[in-house]
CSV table of C-alpha atoms in Angstrom, one decimal:
chain,number,residue,atom,x,y,z
A,136,MET,CA,0.0,15.4,-15.3
A,137,GLU,CA,-0.4,15.4,-11.6
A,138,THR,CA,-0.5,12.1,-10.0
A,139,LYS,CA,-3.1,10.6,-7.8
A,140,ILE,CA,-2.1,9.5,-4.0
A,141,ALA,CA,-3.9,7.7,-2.1
A,142,ALA,CA,-3.4,6.4,1.2
A,143,LEU,CA,-5.2,2.4,2.8
A,144,GLY,CA,-5.4,2.2,6.0
A,145,GLU,CA,-6.1,1.7,9.4
A,146,LYS,CA,-7.7,5.9,10.5
A,147,ASP,CA,-5.0,6.3,13.0
A,148,ILE,CA,-2.6,6.2,10.8
A,149,MET,CA,-4.4,7.8,7.9
A,150,LEU,CA,-4.2,11.4,9.4
A,151,ILE,CA,-0.5,11.4,8.5
A,152,PHE,CA,-1.7,11.3,4.9
A,153,LYS,CA,-4.7,13.3,5.1
A,154,ALA,CA,-1.8,16.2,6.1
A,155,VAL,CA,0.4,16.2,3.6
A,156,GLY,CA,-2.6,16.0,1.1
A,157,ALA,CA,-3.2,11.9,0.0
A,158,ASP,CA,-6.3,11.0,-0.4
A,159,ILE,CA,-7.6,8.0,2.6
A,160,PHE,CA,-9.4,5.9,2.7
A,161,VAL,CA,-10.2,3.6,6.1
A,162,ALA,CA,-10.9,-0.2,6.0
A,163,HIS,CA,-12.7,-1.4,8.8
A,164,ASP,CA,-12.2,-5.0,8.1
A,165,ILE,CA,-10.2,-6.8,5.0
A,166,GLU,CA,-12.8,-7.6,3.5
A,167,GLN,CA,-13.8,-3.7,2.6
A,168,ALA,CA,-9.7,-3.2,2.7
A,169,ALA,CA,-9.6,-5.4,-0.7
A,170,LEU,CA,-12.5,-3.4,-2.5
A,171,LYS,CA,-11.5,0.0,-1.6
A,172,LEU,CA,-8.2,-1.3,-2.8
A,173,LYS,CA,-9.9,-2.3,-6.4
A,174,GLN,CA,-11.8,1.0,-6.3
A,175,ILE,CA,-8.6,3.0,-5.5
A,176,VAL,CA,-6.3,1.0,-7.9
A,177,LYS,CA,-8.9,1.7,-11.4
A,178,GLU,CA,-9.9,5.6,-10.5
A,179,ASP,CA,-6.1,6.0,-11.9
A,180,TYR,CA,-3.6,7.1,-8.4
A,181,GLY,CA,-0.4,6.5,-8.7
A,182,ILE,CA,1.1,6.1,-5.6
A,183,ILE,CA,-1.6,4.2,-3.1
A,184,PHE,CA,0.3,4.2,0.4
A,185,ILE,CA,-1.1,0.6,2.3
A,186,THR,CA,0.0,-0.3,6.0
A,187,GLU,CA,1.3,-3.6,6.4
A,188,LYS,CA,-1.6,-5.0,8.7
A,189,ILE,CA,-3.9,-5.0,5.6
A,190,ALA,CA,-0.9,-5.4,3.0
A,191,ILE,CA,-0.2,-9.1,4.3
A,192,LYS,CA,-4.0,-10.5,3.8
A,193,LEU,CA,-3.9,-9.4,0.2
A,194,ASP,CA,-0.6,-9.8,0.2
A,195,SER,CA,-1.8,-12.1,-2.8
A,196,LEU,CA,-4.2,-8.9,-4.5
A,197,ILE,CA,-1.4,-7.3,-4.1
A,198,SER,CA,1.1,-9.1,-6.1
A,199,GLU,CA,-1.1,-8.5,-9.4
A,200,TYR,CA,-1.1,-5.0,-9.7
A,201,ASN,CA,3.1,-5.0,-9.3
A,202,GLU,CA,3.1,-6.6,-12.4
A,203,MET,CA,1.3,-4.0,-13.4
A,204,VAL,CA,3.1,0.0,-14.5
A,205,ARG,CA,0.9,1.3,-12.3
A,206,PRO,CA,-0.2,2.1,-9.2
A,207,SER,CA,3.1,1.8,-7.7
A,208,ILE,CA,1.9,0.7,-3.9
A,209,VAL,CA,3.8,1.0,-1.5
A,210,VAL,CA,3.6,-0.8,2.2
A,211,ILE,CA,4.3,1.8,5.1
A,212,PRO,CA,5.0,-0.2,8.1
A,213,GLY,CA,1.6,1.1,10.2
A,214,LEU,CA,1.6,1.3,14.4
A,215,GLY,CA,1.8,-1.3,17.3
A,216,LYS,CA,3.7,-4.7,16.6
A,217,ARG,CA,5.0,-5.0,13.1
A,218,ASN,CA,6.6,-8.1,11.5
A,219,ASN,CA,9.3,-6.5,8.9
A,220,TYR,CA,5.9,-7.6,5.7
A,221,ALA,CA,7.3,-3.4,4.7
A,222,VAL,CA,11.3,-3.8,4.7
A,223,GLU,CA,11.2,-7.0,3.1
A,224,VAL,CA,8.3,-6.0,-0.1
A,225,LEU,CA,11.0,-2.4,0.0
A,226,ARG,CA,13.7,-5.6,-0.4
A,227,ASN,CA,11.9,-7.1,-3.3
A,228,ALA,CA,11.4,-3.7,-4.5
A,229,ILE,CA,15.1,-2.8,-5.0
A,230,ILE,CA,16.2,-6.4,-5.6
A,231,LYS,CA,14.1,-6.2,-9.4
A,232,ALA,CA,14.7,-2.8,-10.0
A,233,SER,CA,18.6,-2.9,-9.6
A,234,GLY,CA,19.9,-6.3,-9.6
A,235,THR,CA,20.9,-6.1,-6.2
A,236,ASP,CA,20.2,-7.2,-2.7
A,237,VAL,CA,21.9,-3.6,-0.7
A,238,PHE,CA,19.7,-5.5,2.3
A,239,SER,CA,22.7,-8.2,2.7
């Protein structure tokens, strides 16, 4: 079974994911992004890349999905200002998987 890959975020960074064959979903505002994320999950995507700017505002929704086996949601830094949210999400995932904080 092939795993479907989706990317959700701002238009400028989504072009990168389109180039590698992921299904892209451009979000113009947070309400639309929340609806798109729910749609993507229902469509049984295995991996969902989501930009940091959107993920911060959808943190509680993403947390609900993190309790599930599928999908795997990967927060990626966007273009422009970064606030380390993506790094913290990755750090927490590694701690959860290994029991070790490799960042400290």
